[in-house]
Amino acid sequence: MKLLIALMLYTGLAFGLERNAKIFVTSQTDMVGSAIVRQLKNRGYDNLLISSPNELDLLDQKAVLQFFEATKPNYVFLTSAKDRQLGSTYGNKTSPAEALSYNLSVQLNVIDAAYRSKVKKLLFISSPSIYPRICSKTIKEDDYLTGPIEPTLEWSGLAKIAGIKLCQAYNLQYGTRFISCVPANFYGPNDDYQEQYYPDLLALIDIMDEAKKTSQPSITIPGTGRANQEFTHIEDVADACIFLMKKYEGNQPVNIGWGRGPSIKELAISLVYYMTIFPHVDYDTSRPDGSPSRVLDSTLINSLGWYPKHTIDTNLFPLIQSYLKQKESL
Amino acid sequence: MEQDAKIYVAGHRGMVGSAIMRKLQKEGYHNIITTTSTELDLRNQQDVLKFFQVQKPAYVFLAAAKVGGILANDTYPAEFIRDNLSIELNVIDAAYKSGVKKLLLLGSSCIYPRMCPQPMKEEHLLTGTLEPTNEWYALAKICGVKLCQAYNRQYGTRFISCMPTNLYGPGDNYHLQNSHVLPALIRKFDDAKNTGAQKVHVWGTGQVKREFLHVDDLADACLFLMDNYEGEAPINVGWGKDISISNLAKLVQEAIGFDGQITYDISKPDGTPQKLLDTTLINSLGWHPQITLQEGLRQTIESYRDQKETLRR
């Protein structure tokens, strides 16, 4: 019996996302979209709909509807092709109109087309920018819209809120199964290492690297070293997305992440080890902590049975290598 | 706005749009274009862009929206959020691409949070939870306001938005189930007078306070803002003072000429205790409303009776 259940779970029979289901991932170039495609392929899903931006312009209402009606996907992962560009603080500052209207239009076009072409289930992938700037210590799913959002991310943040609300409104009126999730701050290979996605970490690596190059006997880290940051690996995000597509039916978005993160002090200890330097480390408590701590509460997804697997510690070495290499080349 | 400027009023058949039309015509603007929903579906991206590129309006009043009461918002949440978002996205983007000089988006005071401090200021936008009964409409309108701001910042457009308070006047909805408090009172008192009833039941305690603005005052403000406002913040348009529902009921009773009694049905919900817009900003620019509630009610009741008469025939 146990074997049978395990088999059903493995083949996806028990909870949908059947092995031969037609699955559309709206973008395959961004970190989340490409990780989802990679994992689906690894698990044997071979009926994936691939469309390049040249073939299908997601901003074109009519083209999106035609695409859905012609291809009739069963499941849709709605990711943003420009998350790292338009969703970043830089993107929000330099391209506010695009950050808002690109996301709004794509979401509107895809969600409406998914409803009209009778998609079985859709997962909208939102972002932590939906949450208020000042939040409880760990951010819960129902915290969004309870206060002003982070001003440096307000354009993409509002668009991502609208995406969640669109899903909810369609479910209420049409009985669709459009769910949404909020991946915590994530990292992964081939990233372009923007400061905001590696809060305090890149600055810390810089300090260590400098100390190593100049053989400094001691280094000083600003702040108490007690602030926590969450680092979720992109493969965990993709894994959770596929998990939610199978298992979750609620209207509230679901946070994806560790629900906790290492303190600056813990990160510093790991960095010292991986970068093979042994300076004396001081904390300058007269200076403020770096980025404000933002950790997403993961109680809901844990209660569904999902937990992340990739710790930042085990991924730190390749991350340092890749970041420093990219920095050198600039 | 120059007298011969090409002006597009989107949503000219609605209560606000038709008031803007009356005002524009009265002021001598003669190059106004309009479209009905069968001529141009504002939710259709391609058609809207084509329309703007062919017509090339210089000024746009964006008064088109899917509107409705609590019941409608509750029954058709997807339509409220989708239709309003599409209209805003399509019109604003087409206005930018076709080089519109200035655009005014009509919002609503319901975009402010449910527990907003009173009077509600422009900066209270997005500071708390929305009123759940119309959150779909409200969120779409917030996106509209923010779209205007974002386009201004990135592309240097001049897209402004205003937030009117509760409106009343010609073209209002007098439906028994989903009309707002003022038209509902007019209908109740008028019905009572015609049927010779002794009592009129008013919902709630009558103690909550609301603000009312005649739609012709709003239209006046819209033209004023088109000429005089360049700010990024949505600008409140209101009377500046509120009135309790019981005092409003007395005014309506008087204007209708109903001799019976007013009773309050306290089993019915009251809603938030107060809803008043802070109008310091628009007042400081030199605009003030003109139509008093007494005067406005008299006109509105007249137009209500005409409307009823036309329906009967």
XYZ file of C-alpha atoms in Angstrom:
643
model
C 0.000 0.000 0.000
C 2.772 2.393 1.010
C 4.512 1.553 -2.206
C 1.384 2.308 -4.200
C 0.963 5.712 -2.561
C 4.628 6.471 -3.116
C 4.225 5.484 -6.746
C 1.127 7.661 -7.142
C 2.891 10.594 -5.552
C 5.916 10.016 -7.732
C 3.941 9.896 -10.943
C 1.842 12.827 -9.897
C -1.367 10.835 -10.266
C -2.676 11.634 -6.840
C -2.682 15.397 -7.058
C -2.743 16.406 -10.680
C 0.076 17.708 -12.848
C -0.114 14.401 -14.706
C 3.061 13.275 -16.386
C 1.658 13.829 -19.882
C -0.029 17.144 -19.016
C 0.610 20.070 -21.314
C 2.492 22.641 -19.270
C 3.221 26.229 -20.214
C 5.904 28.175 -18.392
C 5.412 31.770 -19.530
C 9.100 32.634 -19.584
C 12.127 30.415 -19.749
C 14.835 33.023 -19.676
C 14.518 34.291 -16.111
C 15.866 32.430 -13.082
C 12.529 31.078 -11.814
C 11.099 30.129 -15.192
C 14.247 28.368 -16.363
C 14.605 26.485 -13.062
C 10.985 25.271 -13.263
C 11.497 24.092 -16.860
C 14.733 22.330 -15.895
C 13.107 20.497 -12.994
C 10.009 19.537 -14.962
C 12.221 18.045 -17.674
C 14.301 16.204 -15.075
C 11.142 14.669 -13.684
C 10.064 13.413 -17.050
C 7.489 15.980 -18.045
C 7.952 16.111 -21.777
C 4.880 17.964 -22.935
C 6.217 21.425 -22.177
C 5.169 24.392 -24.243
C 8.164 26.496 -25.078
C 7.771 29.893 -26.651
C 10.455 32.461 -27.157
C 9.685 36.176 -26.815
C 10.114 36.462 -30.598
C 7.321 34.000 -31.205
C 4.907 35.193 -28.572
C 4.746 38.732 -27.247
C 3.110 38.377 -23.836
C 2.209 42.079 -23.947
C -0.046 41.454 -26.933
C -3.527 40.652 -25.626
C -4.768 39.149 -28.883
C -1.642 37.086 -29.576
C -1.696 35.623 -26.052
C -5.326 34.593 -26.362
C -4.698 33.039 -29.775
C -1.693 31.149 -28.418
C -3.726 29.716 -25.538
C -6.632 28.759 -27.755
C -4.363 27.084 -30.278
C -2.160 25.204 -27.815
C -4.628 24.588 -24.961
C -2.215 24.160 -22.044
C -3.479 22.313 -18.935
C -1.152 23.952 -16.424
C 0.460 27.369 -16.453
C 3.387 28.712 -14.432
C 3.113 32.497 -14.680
C 6.608 33.884 -14.149
C 7.967 37.260 -15.163
C 10.617 37.242 -17.866
C 12.029 40.486 -16.539
C 11.973 39.882 -12.814
C 15.649 40.613 -12.184
C 15.554 43.671 -14.486
C 12.214 45.398 -13.897
C 11.618 43.936 -10.444
C 14.888 45.255 -9.047
C 15.383 48.576 -7.288
C 17.306 49.733 -10.345
C 14.487 48.724 -12.691
C 11.889 50.394 -10.493
C 13.910 53.584 -10.394
C 14.790 53.857 -14.066
C 11.751 52.204 -15.674
C 8.731 52.705 -13.387
C 6.218 52.637 -16.249
C 7.560 49.365 -17.582
C 7.922 47.834 -14.122
C 4.223 48.476 -13.547
C 2.664 48.123 -16.991
C 4.781 45.227 -18.275
C 3.888 43.087 -15.284
C 0.243 44.192 -15.223
C -0.267 43.552 -18.934
C 1.408 40.148 -18.974
C -0.538 39.022 -15.908
C -3.830 40.300 -17.278
C -3.283 38.750 -20.711
C -2.147 35.370 -19.410
C -4.722 35.054 -16.624
C -7.627 36.046 -18.859
C -6.466 33.751 -21.677
C -5.988 30.908 -19.182
C -9.559 31.340 -17.998
C -10.976 31.516 -21.522
C -9.066 28.492 -22.757
C -10.044 26.482 -19.659
C -6.606 25.955 -18.142
C -6.880 23.455 -15.257
C -4.591 25.252 -12.900
C -2.320 28.275 -12.895
C 0.413 29.314 -10.477
C 1.277 32.993 -10.363
C 4.757 33.676 -9.019
C 4.783 36.936 -7.117
C 7.589 38.516 -5.089
C 8.292 39.789 -1.544
C 7.973 43.359 -2.860
C 4.210 42.969 -2.264
C 4.773 43.195 1.493
C 4.799 46.433 3.436
C 8.143 48.078 4.093
C 7.679 47.719 7.804
C 6.420 44.290 8.725
C 6.330 41.888 11.614
C 9.576 40.018 12.216
C 8.671 37.211 9.871
C 6.320 38.274 7.111
C 3.061 36.378 6.893
C 0.967 35.854 3.789
C -1.855 38.129 4.924
C 0.495 41.056 5.599
C 0.233 42.417 2.077
C -1.748 45.615 1.573
C -1.662 46.374 5.303
C 0.796 49.223 4.923
C 2.937 51.198 2.462
C 5.140 49.030 0.265
C 8.868 49.581 -0.029
C 9.110 52.788 -2.104
C 12.114 51.558 -4.066
C 10.067 48.600 -5.299
C 6.620 50.164 -5.412
C 5.937 49.791 -9.154
C 6.674 46.113 -9.538
C 5.312 45.515 -6.031
C 1.903 46.955 -6.887
C 1.792 44.973 -10.127
C 2.520 41.770 -8.213
C -0.249 42.554 -5.736
C -2.626 43.032 -8.662
C -1.581 39.621 -10.006
C -2.572 37.917 -6.760
C -5.859 39.835 -6.700
C -6.572 38.898 -10.325
C -6.169 35.216 -9.485
C -8.453 35.546 -6.472
C -11.108 37.483 -8.394
C -11.165 34.896 -11.208
C -11.467 32.068 -8.690
C -14.359 33.794 -6.935
C -16.297 34.645 -10.062
C -15.460 31.801 -12.415
C -14.380 28.967 -10.125
C -10.934 28.783 -11.692
C -7.957 27.296 -9.824
C -5.456 30.126 -10.043
C -3.081 30.097 -7.092
C -0.154 32.333 -6.224
C 3.113 32.107 -4.325
C 5.724 34.479 -2.958
C 9.278 33.150 -3.179
C 11.567 34.700 -0.588
C 14.685 36.463 -1.739
C 16.437 33.843 -3.904
C 19.878 33.229 -5.379
C 21.396 30.842 -7.828
C 23.996 30.240 -10.510
C 24.377 32.616 -13.449
C 22.939 35.514 -11.507
C 24.069 39.061 -12.142
C 24.663 39.617 -8.403
C 22.655 42.715 -7.629
C 23.177 43.949 -4.108
C 19.483 43.756 -3.202
C 19.221 40.003 -3.802
C 22.252 39.305 -1.636
C 21.538 41.665 1.259
C 24.751 42.336 3.197
C 26.378 39.214 1.755
C 28.160 40.802 -1.219
C 29.398 43.658 0.942
C 30.713 41.072 3.380
C 32.495 39.145 0.627
C 34.003 42.442 -0.562
C 35.358 43.198 2.919
C 36.842 39.703 3.207
C 38.290 39.788 -0.292
C 39.933 43.125 0.365
C 41.342 41.827 3.654
C 42.743 38.794 1.898
C 44.353 40.799 -0.888
C 45.976 43.265 1.496
C 46.649 40.675 4.217
C 44.851 42.681 6.882
C 45.100 41.107 10.321
C 41.613 42.273 11.304
C 38.372 43.421 9.737
C 35.457 45.484 10.993
C 31.862 44.701 10.065
C 29.343 47.507 10.555
C 26.397 46.810 12.854
C 25.719 44.225 15.520
C 26.062 41.215 13.237
C 22.752 39.961 14.546
C 20.500 40.919 11.614
C 19.112 37.939 9.718
C 18.660 37.653 5.988
C 16.905 34.923 4.116
C 18.636 33.224 1.196
C 16.585 30.716 -0.736
C 18.139 28.669 -3.491
C 16.464 28.917 -6.887
C 16.153 25.120 -7.109
C 14.144 25.144 -3.884
C 11.888 27.846 -5.319
C 11.254 25.817 -8.473
C 10.680 22.663 -6.427
C 8.134 24.465 -4.254
C 6.349 25.881 -7.307
C 5.863 22.387 -8.740
C 4.822 21.147 -5.281
C 2.189 23.896 -4.941
C 0.870 23.225 -8.420
C 0.139 19.692 -7.259
C -1.039 20.310 -3.737
C -2.343 23.778 -3.024
C -5.840 25.063 -3.747
C -6.195 28.108 -1.480
C -6.865 31.706 -2.409
C -4.121 33.221 -0.253
C -0.618 33.374 -1.709
C 1.910 30.950 -0.204
C 5.365 32.039 0.965
C 8.297 29.939 -0.229
C 11.504 29.944 1.773
C 13.366 28.890 4.874
C 11.370 30.999 7.268
C 14.671 32.007 8.824
C 18.131 33.010 7.740
C 21.684 33.137 8.958
C 22.816 36.134 10.968
C 25.586 38.333 9.614
C 27.841 36.794 12.250
C 27.131 33.281 11.018
C 27.701 34.350 7.432
C 30.994 35.961 8.404
C 32.180 32.759 10.067
C 31.352 30.727 6.940
C 33.012 33.274 4.676
C 36.206 33.250 6.700
C 36.283 29.492 6.301
C 35.510 29.346 2.582
C 37.766 32.246 1.662
C 40.602 30.827 3.744
C 41.469 33.965 5.598
C 41.792 34.196 9.310
C 41.478 37.789 10.377
C 40.249 39.046 13.696
C 36.586 40.061 13.191
C 35.170 43.108 14.966
C 31.632 44.445 14.949
C 31.203 48.184 14.976
C 27.962 48.463 16.928
C 28.020 52.248 16.697
C 27.039 51.836 13.048
C 23.606 50.610 11.970
C 22.945 47.109 10.654
C 22.941 46.913 6.875
C 19.761 45.959 5.067
C 16.685 45.568 7.242
C 15.997 41.946 8.010
C 13.280 40.479 5.768
C 12.300 36.894 6.411
C 9.108 35.298 5.096
C 7.065 33.121 7.432
C 6.993 29.625 5.951
C 4.502 28.006 8.336
C 1.864 27.577 5.643
C 3.992 25.754 3.090
C 5.626 23.671 5.849
C 2.177 22.618 7.014
C 1.462 21.381 3.497
C 4.555 19.196 3.756
C 7.192 21.147 1.870
C 10.621 22.107 3.216
C 13.644 23.611 1.443
C 16.784 21.537 0.981
C 19.579 23.830 -0.140
C 21.257 25.794 2.632
C 23.193 28.946 1.863
C 26.201 27.455 3.634
C 26.625 24.566 1.211
C 26.246 26.931 -1.723
C 28.505 29.655 -0.442
C 31.740 28.448 -1.976
C 30.579 28.403 -5.621
C 28.726 31.653 -4.968
C 31.868 33.431 -3.746
C 33.862 32.092 -6.699
C 31.297 33.135 -9.244
C 30.700 36.564 -7.702
C 34.391 37.409 -7.471
C 34.959 36.186 -11.013
C 32.156 38.400 -12.284
C 33.515 41.333 -10.279
C 37.009 40.807 -11.706
C 35.709 40.796 -15.252
C 33.914 44.108 -14.798
C -7.054 73.586 -23.063
C -7.470 75.605 -26.243
C -11.054 76.103 -27.416
C -10.515 74.110 -30.606
C -8.371 71.408 -29.000
C -9.416 67.855 -29.777
C -10.787 66.412 -26.561
C -11.659 62.755 -26.020
C -14.117 61.991 -23.240
C -13.910 58.258 -22.528
C -17.085 57.086 -20.833
C -19.217 60.044 -21.931
C -22.473 58.239 -21.193
C -21.745 57.688 -17.532
C -22.739 60.038 -14.745
C -19.328 61.748 -14.599
C -18.583 61.593 -18.319
C -21.894 63.168 -19.256
C -21.369 65.947 -16.708
C -17.945 66.644 -18.240
C -19.594 66.708 -21.699
C -22.197 69.254 -20.525
C -19.498 71.421 -19.007
C -17.228 71.275 -22.088
C -20.090 72.165 -24.409
C -21.186 74.984 -22.129
C -17.653 76.369 -22.119
C -17.577 76.401 -25.927
C -15.254 73.490 -26.660
C -16.349 72.230 -30.051
C -13.883 69.529 -31.011
C -15.004 66.780 -28.647
C -14.858 63.134 -29.640
C -16.677 60.269 -27.962
C -17.135 56.569 -28.563
C -19.812 54.164 -27.425
C -18.803 50.739 -26.192
C -20.066 49.146 -29.408
C -17.951 51.501 -31.519
C -14.837 50.988 -29.419
C -14.314 48.376 -26.725
C -11.834 50.088 -24.404
C -10.772 46.683 -23.093
C -9.368 45.816 -26.513
C -5.705 46.825 -26.619
C -5.313 46.843 -30.396
C -8.505 48.757 -31.144
C -7.775 51.409 -28.525
C -4.279 52.022 -29.882
C -5.615 52.250 -33.437
C -8.309 54.708 -32.353
C -5.781 56.983 -30.653
C -3.339 56.849 -33.558
C -6.044 57.777 -36.046
C -7.872 60.368 -33.938
C -4.870 61.873 -32.149
C -6.748 63.621 -29.357
C -4.848 66.355 -27.497
C -6.673 65.963 -24.188
C -8.279 62.933 -22.607
C -10.776 62.670 -19.774
C -10.674 59.041 -18.680
C -14.080 58.612 -17.054
C -14.791 55.156 -18.460
C -14.957 52.442 -15.844
C -16.949 49.453 -14.776
C -18.775 50.686 -11.700
C -21.364 49.259 -9.356
C -22.455 48.790 -5.794
C -21.432 46.289 -3.154
C -23.575 43.517 -4.605
C -22.130 43.885 -8.103
C -18.560 44.003 -6.778
C -19.237 40.857 -4.842
C -20.821 38.995 -7.751
C -18.432 40.012 -10.529
C -15.005 40.495 -8.894
C -13.077 39.333 -11.970
C -14.899 41.739 -14.270
C -14.351 44.663 -11.927
C -10.620 44.153 -11.664
C -10.025 42.971 -15.246
C -12.179 45.485 -17.100
C -10.940 48.466 -15.146
C -7.307 47.406 -15.383
C -7.570 46.821 -19.139
C -9.281 50.142 -19.772
C -6.576 51.984 -17.825
C -3.655 50.084 -19.348
C -4.980 50.446 -22.885
C -5.985 54.099 -22.731
C -2.908 55.297 -20.819
C -0.497 53.423 -23.068
C -2.266 54.559 -26.245
C -2.330 58.144 -24.950
C 1.424 57.996 -24.413
C 2.125 56.376 -27.776
C -0.071 58.823 -29.707
C 1.341 61.901 -27.988
C -1.657 63.060 -25.931
C -0.824 66.402 -24.271
C -2.628 65.769 -21.045
C -4.850 63.115 -19.533
C -7.057 63.188 -16.452
C -7.960 59.863 -14.854
C -11.086 59.769 -12.707
C -10.545 57.721 -9.582
C -12.693 57.344 -6.530
C -12.399 58.008 -2.815
C -12.864 54.260 -2.239
C -9.187 53.770 -3.093
C -8.298 54.986 0.387
C -7.880 52.391 3.148
C -10.881 51.188 5.116
C -9.617 52.602 8.402
C -8.179 55.756 6.873
C -7.685 58.742 9.210
C -10.260 61.474 8.533
C -10.271 63.673 6.588
C -8.540 61.520 3.988
C -5.427 63.033 2.480
C -3.795 62.231 -0.835
C -0.822 60.618 0.922
C -3.013 58.021 2.650
C -3.120 55.996 -0.561
C -1.998 52.388 -0.012
C -1.290 52.821 3.704
C -3.693 50.101 4.848
C -6.237 47.422 4.048
C -8.881 48.263 1.450
C -12.592 48.118 2.069
C -13.324 44.457 1.215
C -16.703 45.226 -0.360
C -15.128 47.027 -3.296
C -11.490 45.983 -3.179
C -11.493 44.751 -6.790
C -12.570 48.082 -8.182
C -10.364 49.973 -5.714
C -7.199 48.040 -6.539
C -7.733 48.560 -10.265
C -8.184 52.296 -9.684
C -5.034 52.454 -7.555
C -3.161 50.830 -10.430
C -4.598 53.513 -12.740
C -3.331 56.317 -10.511
C 0.076 54.687 -10.243
C 0.239 54.049 -14.000
C -0.197 57.791 -14.585
C 2.611 58.561 -12.145
C 4.896 55.903 -13.608
C 4.398 57.116 -17.184
C 5.096 60.691 -16.088
C 8.332 59.652 -14.405
C 9.615 57.463 -17.195
C 8.275 59.187 -20.294
C 7.641 62.767 -19.177
C 3.918 62.578 -19.926
C 1.373 64.803 -18.160
C -1.148 62.290 -16.858
C -2.953 63.412 -13.714
C -5.670 61.839 -11.614
C -8.376 63.042 -9.287
C -10.352 61.377 -6.505
C -13.930 62.555 -6.228
C -15.950 62.045 -3.069
C -19.539 60.605 -3.114
C -21.247 62.138 -6.107
C -24.884 62.865 -6.787
C -26.818 64.544 -9.550
C -28.288 63.772 -12.947
C -27.619 60.330 -14.359
C -27.370 58.693 -10.952
C -28.484 55.156 -10.235
C -31.770 54.873 -8.320
C -31.908 51.103 -8.200
C -33.429 49.889 -4.937
C -30.744 47.320 -4.204
C -27.486 48.839 -5.285
C -27.860 52.597 -5.273
C -25.850 54.864 -2.988
C -27.367 56.494 0.066
C -28.428 59.808 -1.475
C -30.278 58.514 -4.543
C -31.781 55.784 -2.341
C -33.168 58.448 -0.005
C -34.605 60.444 -2.901
C -36.359 57.387 -4.208
C -37.672 56.336 -0.801
C -39.068 59.760 0.062
C -40.529 60.268 -3.392
C -42.182 56.842 -3.325
C -43.543 57.549 0.162
C -44.972 60.837 -0.950
C -46.621 59.303 -3.997
C -48.124 56.381 -2.131
C -49.189 58.479 0.834
C -47.085 56.482 3.284
C -46.758 57.809 6.845
C -43.200 56.708 7.497
C -39.886 56.411 5.708
C -37.380 53.865 7.023
C -33.785 54.990 6.750
C -31.063 52.343 7.015
C -28.749 52.484 10.026
C -28.627 54.883 12.932
C -28.453 58.024 10.827
C -25.457 59.116 12.879
C -22.677 58.332 10.388
C -21.371 61.211 8.330
C -20.771 61.375 4.613
C -19.633 63.989 2.141
C -21.553 64.769 -1.054
C -20.557 66.640 -4.174
C -22.756 67.532 -7.122
C -21.436 65.908 -10.294
C -21.506 69.285 -12.087
C -19.079 70.612 -9.487
C -16.838 67.636 -10.215
C -16.996 68.356 -13.955
C -16.042 71.956 -13.199
C -13.093 70.708 -11.127
C -12.018 68.346 -13.923
C -11.738 71.191 -16.427
C -10.002 73.311 -13.808
C -7.451 70.569 -13.099
C -6.796 69.985 -16.778
C -5.696 73.633 -16.963
C -4.116 74.115 -13.565
C -2.745 70.915 -12.046
C 0.510 69.180 -12.904
C 1.179 67.285 -9.701
C 1.984 63.627 -9.341
C -0.328 62.912 -6.420
C -3.960 62.111 -7.152
C -5.923 65.187 -6.135
C -9.024 65.004 -3.945
C -12.212 66.690 -5.145
C -14.881 67.158 -2.513
C -17.193 69.567 -0.773
C -14.832 69.773 2.193
C -17.504 69.189 4.833
C -19.645 66.215 5.661
C -23.222 65.801 6.875
C -24.869 63.164 9.051
C -27.271 60.810 7.302
C -30.095 62.010 9.584
C -29.541 65.630 8.545
C -29.317 64.558 4.933
C -32.617 62.670 5.309
C -34.230 65.847 6.663
C -32.950 67.850 3.697
C -34.288 65.272 1.245
C -37.610 65.132 3.112
C -37.916 68.890 2.832
C -36.939 69.023 -0.828
C -39.380 66.225 -1.720
C -42.130 67.729 0.389
C -42.869 64.597 2.410
C -44.933 65.262 5.556
C -44.576 61.920 7.324
C -42.109 60.614 9.846
C -38.521 59.376 9.518
C -37.577 56.203 11.369
C -34.178 54.572 11.596
C -33.712 50.867 11.005
C -30.794 50.176 13.324
C -30.735 46.508 12.333
C -29.096 47.648 9.085
C -25.332 48.283 8.991
C -23.963 51.793 9.251
C -20.620 51.442 7.505
C -17.624 53.516 8.554
C -18.501 56.398 10.930
C -17.101 59.077 8.650
C -15.893 59.513 5.093
C -14.529 62.913 4.292
C -11.868 63.998 1.832
C -9.236 66.547 2.726
C -9.552 69.113 -0.060
C -6.794 71.481 1.078
C -4.735 70.787 -2.057
C -7.370 71.628 -4.665
C -8.626 74.578 -2.596
C -5.096 75.960 -2.422
C -4.996 75.946 -6.228
C -8.045 78.197 -6.205
C -10.892 75.790 -6.850
C -13.986 75.626 -4.662
C -17.307 73.855 -5.225
C -20.352 76.032 -5.933
C -23.489 73.910 -5.701
C -24.874 73.685 -2.159
C -26.566 70.493 -1.062
C -29.980 72.254 -0.864
C -29.662 73.605 -4.391
C -28.164 70.402 -5.744
C -30.894 68.280 -4.178
C -33.610 70.430 -5.712
C -32.101 69.983 -9.200
C -31.451 66.311 -8.680
C -34.990 65.571 -7.538
C -36.275 67.412 -10.598
C -34.092 65.324 -12.889
C -35.100 62.162 -11.016
C -38.755 62.919 -11.627
C -38.064 63.622 -15.301
C -36.111 60.372 -15.552
C -39.031 58.490 -13.999
C -41.498 60.213 -16.316
C -39.473 59.229 -19.389
C -39.308 55.645 -18.207
C -43.052 55.556 -17.678
C -43.699 56.708 -21.228
